mmCIF file of C-alpha atoms in Angstrom:
data_model
loop_
_atom_site.group_PDB
_atom_site.id
_atom_site.type_symbol
_atom_site.label_atom_id
_atom_site.label_comp_id
_atom_site.label_asym_id
_atom_site.label_seq_id
_atom_site.Cartn_x
_atom_site.Cartn_y
_atom_site.Cartn_z
ATOM 1 C CA MET A 1 0.000 0.000 0.000
ATOM 2 C CA ASN A 2 1.163 3.529 -0.730
ATOM 3 C CA LEU A 3 2.691 5.037 2.431
ATOM 4 C CA ASP A 4 0.866 8.355 2.204
ATOM 5 C CA SER A 5 -2.465 6.624 1.583
ATOM 6 C CA LEU A 6 -1.953 4.438 4.616
ATOM 7 C CA LEU A 7 -1.016 7.357 6.812
ATOM 8 C CA ARG A 8 -3.937 9.435 5.516
ATOM 9 C CA ALA A 9 -6.338 6.658 6.483
ATOM 10 C CA GLU A 10 -4.789 6.393 9.946
ATOM 11 C CA LEU A 11 -5.014 10.167 10.429
ATOM 12 C CA ASP A 12 -8.646 10.134 9.335
ATOM 13 C CA ALA A 13 -9.312 7.432 11.922
ATOM 14 C CA LEU A 14 -7.788 9.635 14.626
ATOM 15 C CA GLU A 15 -9.857 12.566 13.406
ATOM 16 C CA SER A 16 -13.057 10.534 13.655
ATOM 17 C CA VAL A 17 -12.564 9.954 17.371
ATOM 18 C CA HIS A 18 -11.265 13.471 18.147
ATOM 19 C CA LEU A 19 -7.685 12.301 18.776
ATOM 20 C CA ARG A 20 -5.847 13.918 15.859
ATOM 21 C CA ARG A 21 -3.360 16.535 16.950
ATOM 22 C CA THR A 22 -2.033 19.526 15.059
ATOM 23 C CA LEU A 23 0.830 21.905 15.696
ATOM 24 C CA ARG A 24 -0.100 25.481 16.517
ATOM 25 C CA ALA A 25 2.213 28.469 16.130
ATOM 26 C CA VAL A 26 2.052 30.213 19.503
ATOM 27 C CA ASP A 27 3.065 33.554 18.017
ATOM 28 C CA GLU A 28 -0.175 33.452 16.040
ATOM 29 C CA LEU A 29 -2.325 33.393 19.181
ATOM 30 C CA PRO A 30 -4.407 36.539 19.491
ATOM 31 C CA PRO A 31 -2.880 39.295 21.645
ATOM 32 C CA GLY A 32 -4.069 39.164 25.232
ATOM 33 C CA LEU A 33 -4.825 35.451 25.209
ATOM 34 C CA LEU A 34 -4.015 34.224 28.728
ATOM 35 C CA ASN A 35 -1.854 31.117 28.839
ATOM 36 C CA PHE A 36 -2.955 28.577 31.450
ATOM 37 C CA ALA A 37 -1.233 25.650 29.733
ATOM 38 C CA ALA A 38 2.513 26.193 30.248
ATOM 39 C CA ASN A 39 4.667 24.510 32.881
ATOM 40 C CA ASP A 40 6.452 27.797 33.627
ATOM 41 C CA TYR A 41 5.288 27.537 37.234
ATOM 42 C CA LEU A 42 7.456 30.333 38.668
ATOM 43 C CA GLY A 43 7.343 32.542 35.590
ATOM 44 C CA LEU A 44 11.123 32.303 35.209
ATOM 45 C CA SER A 45 11.161 31.877 31.429
ATOM 46 C CA HIS A 46 10.781 35.667 31.119
ATOM 47 C CA HIS A 47 12.854 36.598 34.162
ATOM 48 C CA PRO A 48 15.374 39.340 33.286
ATOM 49 C CA THR A 49 18.187 37.586 35.138
ATOM 50 C CA LEU A 50 17.776 34.427 33.064
ATOM 51 C CA ILE A 51 17.447 36.382 29.823
ATOM 52 C CA GLU A 52 20.589 38.386 30.494
ATOM 53 C CA ALA A 53 22.538 35.276 31.496
ATOM 54 C CA ALA A 54 21.513 33.538 28.268
ATOM 55 C CA ARG A 55 22.306 36.610 26.186
ATOM 56 C CA GLU A 56 25.766 37.074 27.691
ATOM 57 C CA ALA A 57 26.708 33.398 27.349
ATOM 58 C CA THR A 58 25.482 33.268 23.762
ATOM 59 C CA ALA A 59 27.410 36.393 22.798
ATOM 60 C CA ARG A 60 30.574 35.023 24.389
ATOM 61 C CA LEU A 61 30.382 31.323 23.501
ATOM 62 C CA GLY A 62 28.052 31.087 20.502
ATOM 63 C CA THR A 63 24.667 29.552 19.839
ATOM 64 C CA GLY A 64 25.632 25.878 19.923
ATOM 65 C CA ALA A 65 27.869 23.439 21.746
ATOM 66 C CA GLY A 66 29.159 21.901 18.522
ATOM 67 C CA ALA A 67 29.146 18.251 19.554
ATOM 68 C CA SER A 68 28.631 15.917 22.476
ATOM 69 C CA ARG A 69 30.487 16.629 25.692
ATOM 70 C CA LEU A 70 32.701 13.563 25.253
ATOM 71 C CA VAL A 71 33.863 14.896 21.877
ATOM 72 C CA THR A 72 34.387 18.627 22.339
ATOM 73 C CA GLY A 73 34.787 18.692 26.095
ATOM 74 C CA THR A 74 32.654 20.228 28.790
ATOM 75 C CA ASN A 75 32.375 23.946 29.368
ATOM 76 C CA SER A 76 33.026 24.915 32.975
ATOM 77 C CA ALA A 77 29.543 26.461 33.146
ATOM 78 C CA VAL A 78 27.994 23.007 32.657
ATOM 79 C CA LEU A 79 30.094 21.569 35.468
ATOM 80 C CA ALA A 80 29.088 24.474 37.702
ATOM 81 C CA LEU A 81 25.405 23.876 36.904
ATOM 82 C CA GLU A 82 25.761 20.181 37.721
ATOM 83 C CA GLN A 83 27.493 20.956 41.006
ATOM 84 C CA GLU A 84 24.697 23.352 41.974
ATOM 85 C CA LEU A 85 22.002 20.841 40.999
ATOM 86 C CA ALA A 86 23.705 18.136 43.063
ATOM 87 C CA ALA A 87 24.006 20.378 46.108
ATOM 88 C CA TRP A 88 20.396 21.515 45.734
ATOM 89 C CA LYS A 89 19.182 17.930 45.481
ATOM 90 C CA GLU A 90 21.428 16.861 48.381
ATOM 91 C CA LYS A 91 23.307 14.422 46.183
ATOM 92 C CA ALA A 92 26.997 13.864 45.467
ATOM 93 C CA ALA A 93 26.760 14.477 41.719
ATOM 94 C CA ALA A 94 24.451 15.365 38.828
ATOM 95 C CA LEU A 95 24.508 15.005 35.048
ATOM 96 C CA VAL A 96 22.718 17.283 32.595
ATOM 97 C CA PHE A 97 20.994 15.817 29.516
ATOM 98 C CA SER A 98 19.481 17.513 26.479
ATOM 99 C CA SER A 99 15.953 16.921 27.841
ATOM 100 C CA GLY A 100 14.075 15.127 30.570
ATOM 101 C CA TYR A 101 13.052 12.508 28.021
ATOM 102 C CA ALA A 102 16.725 11.916 27.175
ATOM 103 C CA ALA A 103 17.557 11.632 30.876
ATOM 104 C CA ALA A 104 14.993 8.848 31.287
ATOM 105 C CA LEU A 105 16.022 7.011 28.118
ATOM 106 C CA GLY A 106 19.676 7.242 29.047
ATOM 107 C CA THR A 107 19.319 6.168 32.667
ATOM 108 C CA ILE A 108 16.869 3.295 33.030
ATOM 109 C CA PRO A 109 18.474 1.048 30.361
ATOM 110 C CA THR A 110 21.884 1.505 31.993
ATOM 111 C CA LEU A 111 20.586 0.258 35.341
ATOM 112 C CA ALA A 112 18.283 -2.584 34.290
ATOM 113 C CA GLY A 113 18.344 -5.095 31.456
ATOM 114 C CA LYS A 114 17.388 -8.617 30.511
ATOM 115 C CA GLY A 115 16.701 -10.653 33.646
ATOM 116 C CA ASP A 116 15.928 -7.544 35.733
ATOM 117 C CA THR A 117 12.575 -5.908 36.516
ATOM 118 C CA VAL A 118 11.364 -2.330 36.297
ATOM 119 C CA ILE A 119 8.163 -1.551 38.208
ATOM 120 C CA LEU A 120 6.350 1.660 37.323
ATOM 121 C CA ASP A 121 3.377 3.563 38.606
ATOM 122 C CA LYS A 122 0.603 3.157 36.024
ATOM 123 C CA LEU A 123 0.504 6.926 35.453
ATOM 124 C CA ALA A 124 4.264 7.449 35.108
ATOM 125 C CA HIS A 125 5.368 9.738 32.280
ATOM 126 C CA ALA A 126 5.737 8.281 28.785
ATOM 127 C CA SER A 127 9.503 8.839 28.871
ATOM 128 C CA LEU A 128 9.803 6.555 31.896
ATOM 129 C CA ILE A 129 7.622 3.880 30.301
ATOM 130 C CA ASP A 130 9.531 4.026 27.008
ATOM 131 C CA ALA A 131 12.861 3.833 28.824
ATOM 132 C CA ALA A 132 11.721 0.800 30.787
ATOM 133 C CA ARG A 133 10.632 -0.964 27.597
ATOM 134 C CA LEU A 134 13.877 -0.024 25.869
ATOM 135 C CA SER A 135 15.919 -1.548 28.693
ATOM 136 C CA GLY A 136 14.890 -5.103 27.854
ATOM 137 C CA ALA A 137 13.983 -5.703 31.493
ATOM 138 C CA THR A 138 10.670 -7.222 32.508
ATOM 139 C CA VAL A 139 8.252 -4.312 32.940
ATOM 140 C CA ARG A 140 5.508 -4.366 35.548
ATOM 141 C CA THR A 141 3.054 -1.630 36.558
ATOM 142 C CA PHE A 142 0.996 -1.048 39.668
ATOM 143 C CA PRO A 143 -2.257 0.956 39.899
ATOM 144 C CA HIS A 144 -1.622 4.624 40.558
ATOM 145 C CA ASN A 145 -0.181 5.136 44.053
ATOM 146 C CA ASP A 146 -1.379 1.667 45.125
ATOM 147 C CA MET A 147 1.243 0.675 47.681
ATOM 148 C CA GLY A 148 -0.466 -2.613 48.456
ATOM 149 C CA ARG A 149 -0.155 -3.779 44.877
ATOM 150 C CA LEU A 150 3.428 -2.510 44.698
ATOM 151 C CA GLU A 151 4.346 -4.537 47.768
ATOM 152 C CA THR A 152 2.789 -7.629 46.231
ATOM 153 C CA LEU A 153 4.922 -7.156 43.128
ATOM 154 C CA LEU A 154 8.067 -6.513 45.155
ATOM 155 C CA LYS A 155 7.556 -9.634 47.259
ATOM 156 C CA LYS A 156 7.245 -11.718 44.119
ATOM 157 C CA VAL A 157 9.984 -10.111 42.042
ATOM 158 C CA CYS A 158 12.627 -9.538 44.697
ATOM 159 C CA SER A 159 12.503 -13.155 45.780
ATOM 160 C CA TYR A 160 14.342 -14.167 42.618
ATOM 161 C CA GLN A 161 15.620 -10.993 40.932
ATOM 162 C CA THR A 162 18.986 -9.397 41.599
ATOM 163 C CA ARG A 163 17.983 -5.986 40.229
ATOM 164 C CA THR A 164 14.605 -4.350 40.726
ATOM 165 C CA LEU A 165 14.016 -0.686 39.942
ATOM 166 C CA VAL A 166 10.860 1.114 41.109
ATOM 167 C CA VAL A 167 10.021 4.224 39.079
ATOM 168 C CA THR A 168 7.545 6.997 39.845
ATOM 169 C CA GLU A 169 6.967 10.718 39.590
ATOM 170 C CA SER A 170 6.813 12.846 42.728
ATOM 171 C CA ILE A 171 4.139 15.182 41.331
ATOM 172 C CA PHE A 172 2.276 13.533 38.470
ATOM 173 C CA SER A 173 2.234 15.532 35.269
ATOM 174 C CA MET A 174 -1.411 15.078 34.270
ATOM 175 C CA ASP A 175 -3.161 14.700 37.636
ATOM 176 C CA GLY A 176 -1.062 17.004 39.807
ATOM 177 C CA ASP A 177 -1.228 14.670 42.789
ATOM 178 C CA ALA A 178 1.740 13.472 44.816
ATOM 179 C CA ALA A 179 3.338 10.069 45.209
ATOM 180 C CA PRO A 180 3.453 8.604 48.743
ATOM 181 C CA LEU A 181 7.228 8.948 48.880
ATOM 182 C CA GLN A 182 7.668 7.827 52.476
ATOM 183 C CA GLU A 183 5.854 4.551 51.797
ATOM 184 C CA LEU A 184 7.710 4.064 48.516
ATOM 185 C CA VAL A 185 11.067 4.458 50.225
ATOM 186 C CA GLU A 186 10.123 2.072 53.021
ATOM 187 C CA LEU A 187 8.880 -0.550 50.572
ATOM 188 C CA LYS A 188 11.921 -0.471 48.291
ATOM 189 C CA GLU A 189 14.238 -0.680 51.311
ATOM 190 C CA ARG A 190 12.297 -3.560 52.818
ATOM 191 C CA HIS A 191 12.558 -5.584 49.621
ATOM 192 C CA GLY A 192 16.005 -4.549 48.402
ATOM 193 C CA ALA A 193 14.912 -2.564 45.348
ATOM 194 C CA TRP A 194 16.167 0.760 43.989
ATOM 195 C CA LEU A 195 13.984 3.843 43.608
ATOM 196 C CA MET A 196 13.990 6.397 40.785
ATOM 197 C CA VAL A 197 11.812 9.493 41.229
ATOM 198 C CA ASP A 198 11.060 12.017 38.502
ATOM 199 C CA GLU A 199 10.802 15.476 40.088
ATOM 200 C CA ALA A 200 10.009 17.282 36.815
ATOM 201 C CA HIS A 201 6.874 18.920 38.209
ATOM 202 C CA ALA A 202 8.180 19.366 41.766
ATOM 203 C CA THR A 203 11.598 20.944 41.228
ATOM 204 C CA GLY A 204 11.520 24.605 42.216
ATOM 205 C CA LEU A 205 8.170 24.275 43.960
ATOM 206 C CA TYR A 206 8.539 22.233 47.163
ATOM 207 C CA GLY A 207 10.793 22.300 50.187
ATOM 208 C CA PRO A 208 12.389 25.296 51.919
ATOM 209 C CA THR A 209 14.698 25.990 48.960
ATOM 210 C CA GLY A 210 12.494 24.563 46.214
ATOM 211 C CA ALA A 211 14.588 21.418 45.790
ATOM 212 C CA GLY A 212 11.475 19.279 45.372
ATOM 213 C CA LEU A 213 9.114 16.922 47.130
ATOM 214 C CA ILE A 214 11.877 14.476 48.072
ATOM 215 C CA ALA A 215 13.747 17.178 49.971
ATOM 216 C CA GLU A 216 10.542 18.452 51.570
ATOM 217 C CA ALA A 217 9.924 14.930 52.914
ATOM 218 C CA GLY A 218 13.528 14.645 54.156
ATOM 219 C CA LEU A 219 14.135 11.591 51.980
ATOM 220 C CA SER A 220 17.031 12.738 49.792
ATOM 221 C CA PRO A 221 19.592 10.259 51.223
ATOM 222 C CA ARG A 222 17.194 7.345 50.680
ATOM 223 C CA VAL A 223 16.313 7.845 46.984
ATOM 224 C CA GLU A 224 19.006 6.449 44.711
ATOM 225 C CA ILE A 225 18.102 8.192 41.447
ATOM 226 C CA VAL A 226 16.529 11.646 41.200
ATOM 227 C CA MET A 227 15.446 12.869 37.779
ATOM 228 C CA GLY A 228 14.197 16.302 36.807
ATOM 229 C CA THR A 229 13.989 18.932 34.116
ATOM 230 C CA LEU A 230 15.293 22.437 33.580
ATOM 231 C CA SER A 231 12.331 23.265 31.354
ATOM 232 C CA LYS A 232 9.429 23.721 33.743
ATOM 233 C CA ALA A 233 9.674 25.776 36.939
ATOM 234 C CA LEU A 234 13.285 26.630 35.988
ATOM 235 C CA GLY A 235 12.166 28.205 32.719
ATOM 236 C CA SER A 236 14.977 26.895 30.498
ATOM 237 C CA VAL A 237 15.555 23.583 28.686
ATOM 238 C CA GLY A 238 17.201 20.255 29.496
ATOM 239 C CA GLY A 239 17.011 17.425 31.998
ATOM 240 C CA TYR A 240 19.222 15.964 34.693
ATOM 241 C CA ILE A 241 19.913 12.980 36.903
ATOM 242 C CA ALA A 242 21.219 13.452 40.451
ATOM 243 C CA GLY A 243 22.659 10.709 42.611
ATOM 244 C CA SER A 244 25.942 9.211 43.705
ATOM 245 C CA LYS A 245 29.260 9.882 41.955
ATOM 246 C CA GLU A 246 29.309 6.260 40.886
ATOM 247 C CA LEU A 247 25.886 6.611 39.269
ATOM 248 C CA VAL A 248 26.901 9.719 37.329
ATOM 249 C CA ASP A 249 30.199 8.157 36.227
ATOM 250 C CA TRP A 250 28.300 5.107 35.002
ATOM 251 C CA LEU A 251 25.877 7.280 33.018
ATOM 252 C CA VAL A 252 28.755 9.189 31.407
ATOM 253 C CA ASN A 253 30.105 5.842 30.216
ATOM 254 C CA ARG A 254 26.884 4.047 29.318
ATOM 255 C CA ALA A 255 23.921 6.426 28.817
ATOM 256 C CA ARG A 256 23.491 6.473 25.044
ATOM 257 C CA SER A 257 21.268 9.563 25.002
ATOM 258 C CA PHE A 258 24.079 11.444 26.756
ATOM 259 C CA ILE A 259 27.028 10.000 24.850
ATOM 260 C CA TYR A 260 25.534 10.477 21.391
ATOM 261 C CA SER A 261 23.722 13.822 21.812
ATOM 262 C CA THR A 262 25.069 17.296 21.183
ATOM 263 C CA ALA A 263 25.405 19.193 24.447
ATOM 264 C CA LEU A 264 22.982 21.960 25.366
ATOM 265 C CA PRO A 265 23.875 25.411 24.005
ATOM 266 C CA PRO A 266 25.708 27.853 26.297
ATOM 267 C CA GLY A 267 22.708 30.149 26.570
ATOM 268 C CA ALA A 268 20.490 27.366 27.935
ATOM 269 C CA ILE A 269 23.137 26.320 30.449
ATOM 270 C CA ALA A 270 23.592 29.905 31.676
ATOM 271 C CA ALA A 271 19.842 30.453 31.964
ATOM 272 C CA SER A 272 19.428 27.190 33.875
ATOM 273 C CA ARG A 273 22.164 28.056 36.342
ATOM 274 C CA ALA A 274 20.628 31.492 36.916
ATOM 275 C CA ALA A 275 17.233 29.834 37.432
ATOM 276 C CA VAL A 276 18.602 27.471 40.097
ATOM 277 C CA GLN A 277 20.121 30.437 41.938
ATOM 278 C CA VAL A 278 16.860 32.399 41.789
ATOM 279 C CA ALA A 279 14.786 29.396 42.877
ATOM 280 C CA ARG A 280 17.048 28.630 45.839
ATOM 281 C CA GLY A 281 17.101 32.213 47.095
ATOM 282 C CA PRO A 282 14.645 34.643 48.720
ATOM 283 C CA GLU A 283 13.022 35.515 45.408
ATOM 284 C CA GLY A 284 12.288 31.857 44.776
ATOM 285 C CA SER A 285 10.645 31.586 48.177
ATOM 286 C CA ALA A 286 8.470 34.604 47.392
ATOM 287 C CA LEU A 287 7.502 33.143 44.019
ATOM 288 C CA ARG A 288 6.506 29.852 45.636
ATOM 289 C CA ASP A 289 4.356 31.759 48.129
ATOM 290 C CA ARG A 290 2.716 33.615 45.256
ATOM 291 C CA LEU A 291 2.057 30.368 43.394
ATOM 292 C CA ARG A 292 0.428 28.829 46.473
ATOM 293 C CA GLN A 293 -1.795 31.894 46.773
ATOM 294 C CA ASN A 294 -2.797 31.541 43.127
ATOM 295 C CA ILE A 295 -3.642 27.864 43.583
ATOM 296 C CA ALA A 296 -5.822 28.679 46.588
ATOM 297 C CA ARG A 297 -7.523 31.549 44.745
ATOM 298 C CA PHE A 298 -8.270 29.382 41.716
ATOM 299 C CA GLN A 299 -9.750 26.559 43.781
ATOM 300 C CA ALA A 300 -11.777 28.902 45.998
ATOM 301 C CA GLY A 301 -13.320 30.628 42.986
ATOM 302 C CA LEU A 302 -14.140 27.521 40.975
ATOM 303 C CA PRO A 303 -17.770 26.774 40.114
ATOM 304 C CA ALA A 304 -19.294 24.018 42.249
ATOM 305 C CA THR A 305 -19.192 21.530 39.357
ATOM 306 C CA TRP A 306 -15.410 21.615 39.249
ATOM 307 C CA LYS A 307 -14.920 21.833 43.022
ATOM 308 C CA ALA A 308 -16.441 18.366 43.274
ATOM 309 C CA LEU A 309 -13.363 16.963 41.504
ATOM 310 C CA ASP A 310 -11.261 17.129 44.702
ATOM 311 C CA LEU A 311 -8.395 18.872 42.929
ATOM 312 C CA PRO A 312 -4.811 18.553 44.198
ATOM 313 C CA LEU A 313 -2.926 21.349 45.953
ATOM 314 C CA SER A 314 -0.428 21.715 43.132
ATOM 315 C CA ALA A 315 0.165 23.954 40.138
ATOM 316 C CA ILE A 316 -1.518 21.309 37.961
ATOM 317 C CA GLN A 317 -5.314 21.444 38.119
ATOM 318 C CA PRO A 318 -6.982 18.732 35.982
ATOM 319 C CA LEU A 319 -10.554 19.573 35.002
ATOM 320 C CA ILE A 320 -11.791 16.142 33.914
ATOM 321 C CA CYS A 321 -14.315 16.197 31.059
ATOM 322 C CA GLY A 322 -14.464 12.521 30.106
ATOM 323 C CA GLU A 323 -14.953 12.319 26.341
ATOM 324 C CA ALA A 324 -12.349 13.877 24.060
ATOM 325 C CA ALA A 325 -15.044 15.786 22.153
ATOM 326 C CA THR A 326 -16.282 17.392 25.373
ATOM 327 C CA ALA A 327 -12.781 18.533 26.339
ATOM 328 C CA LEU A 328 -12.175 19.940 22.845
ATOM 329 C CA GLN A 329 -15.441 21.872 22.951
ATOM 330 C CA LEU A 330 -14.641 23.387 26.339
ATOM 331 C CA ALA A 331 -11.124 24.305 25.241
ATOM 332 C CA ALA A 332 -12.534 26.016 22.152
ATOM 333 C CA ALA A 333 -15.131 27.900 24.194
ATOM 334 C CA LEU A 334 -12.496 29.138 26.635
ATOM 335 C CA ARG A 335 -10.235 30.214 23.815
ATOM 336 C CA GLU A 336 -13.054 32.346 22.454
ATOM 337 C CA LYS A 337 -13.146 34.003 25.867
ATOM 338 C CA GLY A 338 -9.407 34.653 25.894
ATOM 339 C CA PHE A 339 -7.886 31.594 27.609
ATOM 340 C CA PHE A 340 -5.397 29.172 26.115
ATOM 341 C CA ILE A 341 -5.943 25.744 27.741
ATOM 342 C CA PRO A 342 -5.670 22.925 25.173
ATOM 343 C CA ALA A 343 -7.560 19.684 25.689
ATOM 344 C CA ILE A 344 -5.472 16.734 26.893
ATOM 345 C CA ARG A 345 -6.630 13.448 25.377
ATOM 346 C CA TYR A 346 -5.690 9.796 24.980
ATOM 347 C CA PRO A 347 -2.953 8.520 24.807
ATOM 348 C CA THR A 348 -1.531 11.285 27.027
ATOM 349 C CA VAL A 349 -4.205 10.407 29.591
ATOM 350 C CA PRO A 350 -6.332 7.230 29.897
ATOM 351 C CA ARG A 351 -9.372 6.801 27.680
ATOM 352 C CA ASN A 352 -12.505 8.597 28.843
ATOM 353 C CA SER A 353 -10.491 10.922 31.088
ATOM 354 C CA ALA A 354 -9.885 13.761 28.635
ATOM 355 C CA ARG A 355 -9.375 17.018 30.468
ATOM 356 C CA LEU A 356 -8.331 20.596 30.529
ATOM 357 C CA ARG A 357 -5.003 20.670 32.331
ATOM 358 C CA VAL A 358 -5.001 24.106 33.932
ATOM 359 C CA THR A 359 -1.511 25.065 35.045
ATOM 360 C CA LEU A 360 -1.053 27.950 37.418
ATOM 361 C CA SER A 361 1.995 30.181 37.621
ATOM 362 C CA ALA A 362 3.354 32.727 40.026
ATOM 363 C CA ALA A 363 3.167 35.090 37.044
ATOM 364 C CA HIS A 364 -0.642 34.961 36.904
ATOM 365 C CA ALA A 365 -2.344 38.026 38.338
ATOM 366 C CA ASP A 366 -5.400 37.827 40.602
ATOM 367 C CA ASN A 367 -7.643 39.195 37.877
ATOM 368 C CA ASP A 368 -6.341 36.550 35.421
ATOM 369 C CA ILE A 369 -7.457 33.778 37.761
ATOM 370 C CA ASP A 370 -10.780 35.437 38.579
ATOM 371 C CA ALA A 371 -11.479 35.903 34.871
ATOM 372 C CA LEU A 372 -10.816 32.214 34.181
ATOM 373 C CA ASN A 373 -13.135 31.149 36.987
ATOM 374 C CA ASN A 374 -15.848 33.430 35.636
ATOM 375 C CA ALA A 375 -15.388 31.913 32.181
ATOM 376 C CA LEU A 376 -15.668 28.395 33.600
ATOM 377 C CA ALA A 377 -18.853 29.393 35.414
ATOM 378 C CA THR A 378 -20.480 30.638 32.199
ATOM 379 C CA ARG A 379 -19.278 27.967 29.791
#
């Protein structure tokens, strides 16, 4: 069959069930359209300190790194960023990747392979699932945050496996709820497993210095592998793994997505380092306070229909619609009223749980949030 004909038929099938996606140029959005879809939780992507750091580094070092770090060497700014990330995460070392996805794909297959087992929360990010499958290890999942089922799996697997890796997010990307980290740590220790936690949606937002949910819970020494991104609350781009020096050395030697990828450009590294410094300092604390106020304001002003959803106390507020068509209609109606909140559909979320994923930022003004609540009330 002709390739284009086959693909056209498959795209038409997606269209028929409201699951076809299209790319949208954000600079074509009407002026004044309020963005409640970005993961820029602290508003740092437009922070003057980050912009100036990126501008200065780009002017001095150029727009690209030229090759992978093992080919052209590592700029001292990257090493400084990794040292700051490690200290922030209360780990001995850290390694920066080109993205969070690359960090997952580079890490899990280096730690588990044929004969081993990777156990994931059912709602873990696609990058974690893909990495587990790529590893060649046996992959098992447990129902979301179901510690009883996880323990059952651990009892069975750890009785005959030498390597078992448990993988979860700390704050889940589509539901905004938190993993029971204390129970996870206790279970993996009881059964001799390792634990990998993705802090993509917690970094910058939790704990006294914004280090994340692991640090807030006082569990940093007990989590072997901490993953995160530079592209959400830190307002830049890239991903990282933090852990022991041995772990980072092993990744440098074996993580294919690190070895064979061009390093991040100097501007992104400089912006990321500036973001870490802002997030760890007094301004970061003030921004986290502002974000918490915005979350409370949004939830307090929600129409009763949405309040019944028992929304999490996080920057991610999932307004579940059910059918994809319903979510698309609501997203379109809100866009007409000046709000950019795309519908999230299968396979990003389970079938029949399509939603508007409202993300709140410290940069949102009170009247922005009130206006959105009014629009939701009159949809």
